[in-house]
mmCIF file of C-alpha atoms in Angstrom:
data_model
loop_
_atom_site.group_PDB
_atom_site.id
_atom_site.type_symbol
_atom_site.label_atom_id
_atom_site.label_comp_id
_atom_site.label_asym_id
_atom_site.label_seq_id
_atom_site.Cartn_x
_atom_site.Cartn_y
_atom_site.Cartn_z
ATOM 1 C CA GLY A 421 2.200 -10.863 -14.892
ATOM 2 C CA GLN A 422 4.482 -8.838 -12.344
ATOM 3 C CA ASN A 423 7.050 -9.364 -10.250
ATOM 4 C CA ILE A 424 8.954 -6.914 -7.414
ATOM 5 C CA ASP A 425 11.791 -7.098 -5.779
ATOM 6 C CA GLN A 426 13.802 -5.704 -2.978
ATOM 7 C CA PRO A 427 15.719 -6.808 0.142
ATOM 8 C CA THR A 428 13.683 -8.248 2.080
ATOM 9 C CA GLU A 429 16.179 -6.592 5.395
ATOM 10 C CA MET A 430 19.007 -4.349 5.455
ATOM 11 C CA THR A 431 20.892 -2.157 8.613
ATOM 12 C CA ALA A 432 22.939 1.083 8.030
ATOM 13 C CA THR A 433 24.325 3.432 11.180
ATOM 14 C CA GLU A 434 23.333 5.946 11.783
ATOM 15 C CA GLY A 435 24.598 9.206 9.522
ATOM 16 C CA ALA A 436 25.939 7.074 6.865
ATOM 17 C CA ILE A 437 23.843 6.512 3.687
ATOM 18 C CA VAL A 438 22.123 3.787 2.927
ATOM 19 C CA GLN A 439 20.569 3.305 -1.075
ATOM 20 C CA ILE A 440 17.906 0.301 -1.020
ATOM 21 C CA ASN A 441 17.158 -0.795 -4.710
ATOM 22 C CA CYS A 442 14.643 -2.545 -6.427
ATOM 23 C CA THR A 443 13.445 -4.610 -9.461
ATOM 24 C CA TYR A 444 9.956 -4.252 -11.812
ATOM 25 C CA GLN A 445 9.102 -6.775 -14.934
ATOM 26 C CA THR A 446 5.607 -4.963 -14.902
ATOM 27 C CA SER A 447 3.471 -4.526 -18.025
ATOM 28 C CA GLY A 448 1.630 -1.041 -18.516
ATOM 29 C CA PHE A 449 3.892 0.493 -16.727
ATOM 30 C CA ASN A 450 3.004 4.097 -15.673
ATOM 31 C CA GLY A 451 5.049 5.391 -12.481
ATOM 32 C CA LEU A 452 6.989 4.145 -9.077
ATOM 33 C CA PHE A 453 6.521 5.031 -5.751
ATOM 34 C CA TRP A 454 8.379 4.489 -2.326
ATOM 35 C CA TYR A 455 6.630 4.115 1.199
ATOM 36 C CA GLN A 456 7.978 4.386 4.464
ATOM 37 C CA GLN A 457 5.674 1.884 7.163
ATOM 38 C CA HIS A 458 6.539 1.986 10.851
ATOM 39 C CA ALA A 459 5.738 -1.275 11.853
ATOM 40 C CA GLY A 460 2.331 -1.570 12.655
ATOM 41 C CA GLU A 461 1.551 1.363 11.359
ATOM 42 C CA ALA A 462 0.283 2.786 7.400
ATOM 43 C CA PRO A 463 2.431 2.981 4.506
ATOM 44 C CA THR A 464 3.486 7.035 4.104
ATOM 45 C CA PHE A 465 3.972 8.059 0.654
ATOM 46 C CA LEU A 466 8.232 9.246 0.261
ATOM 47 C CA SER A 467 8.415 9.720 -3.518
ATOM 48 C CA TYR A 468 7.135 9.296 -6.911
ATOM 49 C CA ASN A 469 8.690 8.064 -9.978
ATOM 50 C CA VAL A 470 7.309 8.189 -13.827
ATOM 51 C CA LEU A 471 10.285 9.735 -15.538
ATOM 52 C CA ASP A 472 13.675 7.849 -15.927
ATOM 53 C CA GLY A 473 16.114 10.227 -13.052
ATOM 54 C CA LEU A 474 16.848 11.113 -9.891
ATOM 55 C CA GLU A 475 14.493 12.935 -8.298
ATOM 56 C CA GLU A 476 15.348 14.637 -4.567
ATOM 57 C CA LYS A 477 13.414 15.860 -1.428
ATOM 58 C CA GLY A 478 15.207 16.964 1.096
ATOM 59 C CA ARG A 479 17.014 13.505 2.767
ATOM 60 C CA PHE A 480 15.181 10.976 0.743
ATOM 61 C CA SER A 481 15.789 10.166 -3.394
ATOM 62 C CA SER A 482 14.634 8.012 -5.599
ATOM 63 C CA PHE A 483 15.372 6.797 -9.216
ATOM 64 C CA LEU A 484 14.711 5.506 -12.354
ATOM 65 C CA SER A 485 15.105 4.047 -15.490
ATOM 66 C CA ARG A 486 12.071 2.437 -17.278
ATOM 67 C CA SER A 487 14.325 0.499 -20.268
ATOM 68 C CA LYS A 488 16.632 -1.610 -16.966
ATOM 69 C CA GLY A 489 12.981 -2.181 -15.122
ATOM 70 C CA TYR A 490 14.757 -0.749 -11.424
ATOM 71 C CA SER A 491 14.884 2.258 -9.118
ATOM 72 C CA TYR A 492 16.624 3.395 -5.885
ATOM 73 C CA LEU A 493 15.251 4.973 -2.855
ATOM 74 C CA LEU A 494 18.150 7.141 -1.386
ATOM 75 C CA LEU A 495 18.866 7.400 2.364
ATOM 76 C CA LYS A 496 20.975 10.303 2.683
ATOM 77 C CA GLU A 497 22.346 11.252 6.919
ATOM 78 C CA LEU A 498 20.358 8.649 8.358
ATOM 79 C CA GLN A 499 18.881 8.872 11.766
ATOM 80 C CA MET A 500 16.976 6.509 14.105
ATOM 81 C CA LYS A 501 13.648 7.297 12.804
ATOM 82 C CA ASP A 502 14.196 5.934 9.129
ATOM 83 C CA SER A 503 14.391 2.832 10.991
ATOM 84 C CA ALA A 504 11.393 0.702 9.115
ATOM 85 C CA SER A 505 10.331 -0.857 5.852
ATOM 86 C CA TYR A 506 10.242 0.913 3.130
ATOM 87 C CA LEU A 507 8.144 -0.811 0.273
ATOM 88 C CA CYS A 508 8.653 -0.502 -3.482
ATOM 89 C CA ALA A 509 5.729 -0.258 -4.749
ATOM 90 C CA ALA A 510 4.453 -0.264 -9.761
ATOM 91 C CA GLU A 511 2.079 1.961 -10.661
ATOM 92 C CA LYS A 512 0.262 -0.048 -13.691
ATOM 93 C CA GLY A 513 -1.383 1.301 -16.633
ATOM 94 C CA ALA A 514 -3.721 4.595 -16.035
ATOM 95 C CA ALA A 515 -3.904 7.680 -12.938
ATOM 96 C CA GLY A 516 -5.742 5.924 -10.703
ATOM 97 C CA ASN A 517 -4.837 2.796 -10.835
ATOM 98 C CA LYS A 518 -3.530 -0.144 -8.373
ATOM 99 C CA LEU A 519 -0.613 -1.025 -6.639
ATOM 100 C CA THR A 520 1.706 -3.880 -7.185
ATOM 101 C CA PHE A 521 3.736 -3.586 -4.228
ATOM 102 C CA GLY A 522 6.951 -5.395 -3.395
ATOM 103 C CA GLY A 523 7.866 -7.350 -0.127
ATOM 104 C CA GLY A 524 8.865 -4.292 2.001
ATOM 105 C CA THR A 525 12.373 -4.102 2.968
ATOM 106 C CA ARG A 526 13.467 -3.618 6.607
ATOM 107 C CA VAL A 527 15.654 -0.811 7.036
ATOM 108 C CA LEU A 528 17.094 -1.395 10.466
ATOM 109 C CA VAL A 529 19.499 2.104 12.120
ATOM 110 C CA LYS A 530 21.994 1.049 14.263
ATOM 111 C CA PRO A 531 23.928 4.373 16.786
ATOM 112 C CA ASN B 1101 -8.866 18.474 7.394
ATOM 113 C CA ALA B 1102 -9.659 14.121 8.237
ATOM 114 C CA GLY B 1103 -7.255 11.551 6.759
ATOM 115 C CA VAL B 1104 -8.819 7.623 4.800
ATOM 116 C CA MET B 1105 -10.435 6.860 8.483
ATOM 117 C CA GLN B 1106 -11.375 3.343 8.958
ATOM 118 C CA ASN B 1107 -13.318 1.315 11.773
ATOM 119 C CA PRO B 1108 -12.809 -1.091 13.408
ATOM 120 C CA ARG B 1109 -9.160 -0.991 14.074
ATOM 121 C CA HIS B 1110 -8.744 -4.329 15.407
ATOM 122 C CA LEU B 1111 -11.164 -6.772 14.715
ATOM 123 C CA VAL B 1112 -11.931 -10.290 15.804
ATOM 124 C CA ARG B 1113 -13.652 -12.506 14.587
ATOM 125 C CA ARG B 1114 -14.517 -16.389 15.243
ATOM 126 C CA ARG B 1115 -14.229 -19.025 12.214
ATOM 127 C CA GLY B 1116 -17.154 -19.392 10.366
ATOM 128 C CA GLN B 1117 -18.651 -15.554 11.450
ATOM 129 C CA GLU B 1118 -18.704 -12.274 9.431
ATOM 130 C CA ALA B 1119 -15.978 -9.631 9.275
ATOM 131 C CA ARG B 1120 -16.652 -6.247 8.423
ATOM 132 C CA LEU B 1121 -14.575 -3.310 7.338
ATOM 133 C CA ARG B 1122 -15.564 0.116 6.543
ATOM 134 C CA CYS B 1123 -13.125 2.697 5.221
ATOM 135 C CA SER B 1124 -14.500 6.629 4.517
ATOM 136 C CA PRO B 1125 -11.836 8.110 1.704
ATOM 137 C CA MET B 1126 -10.363 11.328 2.610
ATOM 138 C CA LYS B 1127 -12.918 14.683 1.599
ATOM 139 C CA GLY B 1128 -13.336 15.006 -2.719
ATOM 140 C CA HIS B 1129 -11.774 11.727 -2.919
ATOM 141 C CA SER B 1130 -13.362 9.528 -4.651
ATOM 142 C CA HIS B 1131 -12.063 6.444 -5.447
ATOM 143 C CA VAL B 1132 -10.960 3.852 -2.768
ATOM 144 C CA TYR B 1133 -8.642 0.667 -2.568
ATOM 145 C CA TRP B 1134 -7.919 -2.660 -0.239
ATOM 146 C CA TYR B 1135 -4.833 -3.991 0.302
ATOM 147 C CA ARG B 1136 -3.850 -6.647 2.340
ATOM 148 C CA GLN B 1137 -0.695 -7.498 4.736
ATOM 149 C CA LEU B 1138 -0.413 -11.044 6.273
ATOM 150 C CA PRO B 1139 2.156 -10.635 8.651
ATOM 151 C CA GLU B 1140 5.878 -9.957 7.687
ATOM 152 C CA GLU B 1141 4.847 -9.695 3.605
ATOM 153 C CA GLY B 1142 4.526 -7.068 1.028
ATOM 154 C CA LEU B 1143 0.536 -5.037 0.863
ATOM 155 C CA LYS B 1144 -1.504 -7.039 -1.527
ATOM 156 C CA PHE B 1145 -4.036 -5.644 -3.857
ATOM 157 C CA MET B 1146 -7.622 -6.870 -3.349
ATOM 158 C CA VAL B 1147 -10.368 -3.820 -5.076
ATOM 159 C CA TYR B 1148 -9.888 -0.608 -6.938
ATOM 160 C CA LEU B 1149 -13.719 1.022 -6.796
ATOM 161 C CA GLN B 1150 -14.962 4.095 -7.699
ATOM 162 C CA LYS B 1151 -18.633 5.466 -6.138
ATOM 163 C CA GLU B 1152 -21.125 2.445 -6.685
ATOM 164 C CA ASN B 1153 -18.488 0.639 -9.762
ATOM 165 C CA ILE B 1154 -16.053 -2.574 -8.773
ATOM 166 C CA ILE B 1155 -13.220 -1.060 -11.681
ATOM 167 C CA ASP B 1156 -10.648 -3.848 -10.677
ATOM 168 C CA GLU B 1157 -11.248 -7.284 -8.327
ATOM 169 C CA SER B 1158 -8.769 -8.798 -9.869
ATOM 170 C CA GLY B 1159 -6.671 -9.081 -6.698
ATOM 171 C CA MET B 1160 -9.656 -10.294 -4.636
ATOM 172 C CA PRO B 1161 -10.349 -14.094 -3.418
ATOM 173 C CA LYS B 1162 -13.169 -15.300 -5.761
ATOM 174 C CA GLU B 1163 -15.266 -16.762 -2.780
ATOM 175 C CA ARG B 1164 -16.430 -15.278 0.427
ATOM 176 C CA PHE B 1165 -14.369 -11.623 -0.269
ATOM 177 C CA SER B 1166 -17.271 -8.872 -1.461
ATOM 178 C CA ALA B 1167 -16.567 -5.097 -1.979
ATOM 179 C CA GLU B 1168 -19.001 -2.130 -1.861
ATOM 180 C CA PHE B 1169 -18.537 1.709 -2.587
ATOM 181 C CA PRO B 1170 -22.322 3.430 -1.726
ATOM 182 C CA LYS B 1171 -22.993 6.806 -3.110
ATOM 183 C CA GLU B 1172 -23.952 7.403 0.094
ATOM 184 C CA GLY B 1173 -21.357 6.235 3.705
ATOM 185 C CA PRO B 1174 -17.975 4.855 3.436
ATOM 186 C CA SER B 1175 -16.651 1.123 1.232
ATOM 187 C CA ILE B 1176 -16.549 -1.971 2.629
ATOM 188 C CA LEU B 1177 -14.311 -4.591 2.624
ATOM 189 C CA ARG B 1178 -16.866 -8.090 3.340
ATOM 190 C CA ILE B 1179 -15.432 -10.967 4.800
ATOM 191 C CA GLN B 1180 -18.605 -14.298 4.885
ATOM 192 C CA GLN B 1181 -16.599 -17.666 7.376
ATOM 193 C CA VAL B 1182 -13.645 -16.685 8.247
ATOM 194 C CA VAL B 1183 -10.836 -18.506 8.534
ATOM 195 C CA ARG B 1184 -7.718 -18.251 10.365
ATOM 196 C CA GLY B 1185 -6.276 -16.794 6.985
ATOM 197 C CA ASP B 1186 -7.593 -14.014 6.695
ATOM 198 C CA SER B 1187 -5.903 -13.403 10.071
ATOM 199 C CA ALA B 1188 -4.703 -10.002 8.202
ATOM 200 C CA ALA B 1189 -3.653 -5.959 8.460
ATOM 201 C CA TYR B 1190 -6.089 -4.609 5.860
ATOM 202 C CA PHE B 1191 -5.388 -1.170 4.552
ATOM 203 C CA CYS B 1192 -7.700 0.990 2.601
ATOM 204 C CA ALA B 1193 -6.470 3.499 0.273
ATOM 205 C CA SER B 1194 -7.764 6.599 -1.412
ATOM 206 C CA SER B 1195 -6.756 8.594 -3.997
ATOM 207 C CA PRO B 1196 -8.313 12.789 -5.750
ATOM 208 C CA PRO B 1197 -10.816 11.780 -9.392
ATOM 209 C CA GLY B 1198 -7.739 10.670 -11.738
ATOM 210 C CA GLY B 1199 -7.239 13.354 -14.986
ATOM 211 C CA THR B 1200 -3.878 13.482 -16.944
ATOM 212 C CA GLY B 1201 -0.684 11.187 -14.602
ATOM 213 C CA SER B 1202 -1.110 9.626 -11.233
ATOM 214 C CA TYR B 1203 -2.233 10.691 -7.580
ATOM 215 C CA GLU B 1204 -0.673 9.324 -4.780
ATOM 216 C CA GLN B 1205 -2.715 6.937 -2.688
ATOM 217 C CA TYR B 1206 -3.253 8.040 0.665
ATOM 218 C CA PHE B 1207 -3.269 5.006 3.383
ATOM 219 C CA GLY B 1208 -5.889 4.867 6.077
ATOM 220 C CA PRO B 1209 -5.171 3.082 9.233
ATOM 221 C CA GLY B 1210 -5.791 -0.260 8.715
ATOM 222 C CA THR B 1211 -8.108 -2.604 10.752
ATOM 223 C CA ARG B 1212 -6.209 -5.727 12.310
ATOM 224 C CA LEU B 1213 -8.356 -8.980 11.715
ATOM 225 C CA THR B 1214 -7.917 -11.395 13.784
ATOM 226 C CA VAL B 1215 -9.825 -15.064 13.713
ATOM 227 C CA THR B 1216 -9.783 -17.281 16.584
#
């Protein structure tokens, strides 16, 4: 079976940092994706981790610990446009396989 | 350099009618995935297809739902005899041919199905 858990909602102030945690229990785990989804729109790719450690990409960073079944997405210097849902998704199996998504974390950035 | 295309963007059907949702993957992509998203919920995997083959349909309801990805033309998700519970956003994603490593799935804009 597969289980992906992430908080439902988080609120932060413009310019601050927010960390969104994601825990997973997935047999045949291959890698971990983070997507951003604005209301009524398609998810857009943010990051992909397959090895343990931190991947930094501008204001966004993602971390993975395979032994702990844990990942986080770090958003720095928050901007109002970062208000969106952030989806954690575990990839199972070989390349090009299905993603199992968590319920998403709605982040609200306040001025 | 068109992305993943889905049509229609919005579809309204009465209970009992059929819904056909189309997805054209990005150029060069041969893997197609369908996901369903209910209001205020995460995306749920439905089916994974390659040209003329269903690779994994473990997320498809056993009845009324079918999917295909023919040699020519778009992938089609077909829902027969729709019910109110089928109302959701249906997203299609595509990825390039597999090799070593994994590939990002690129999502289309979705089709919002409303069953009245």
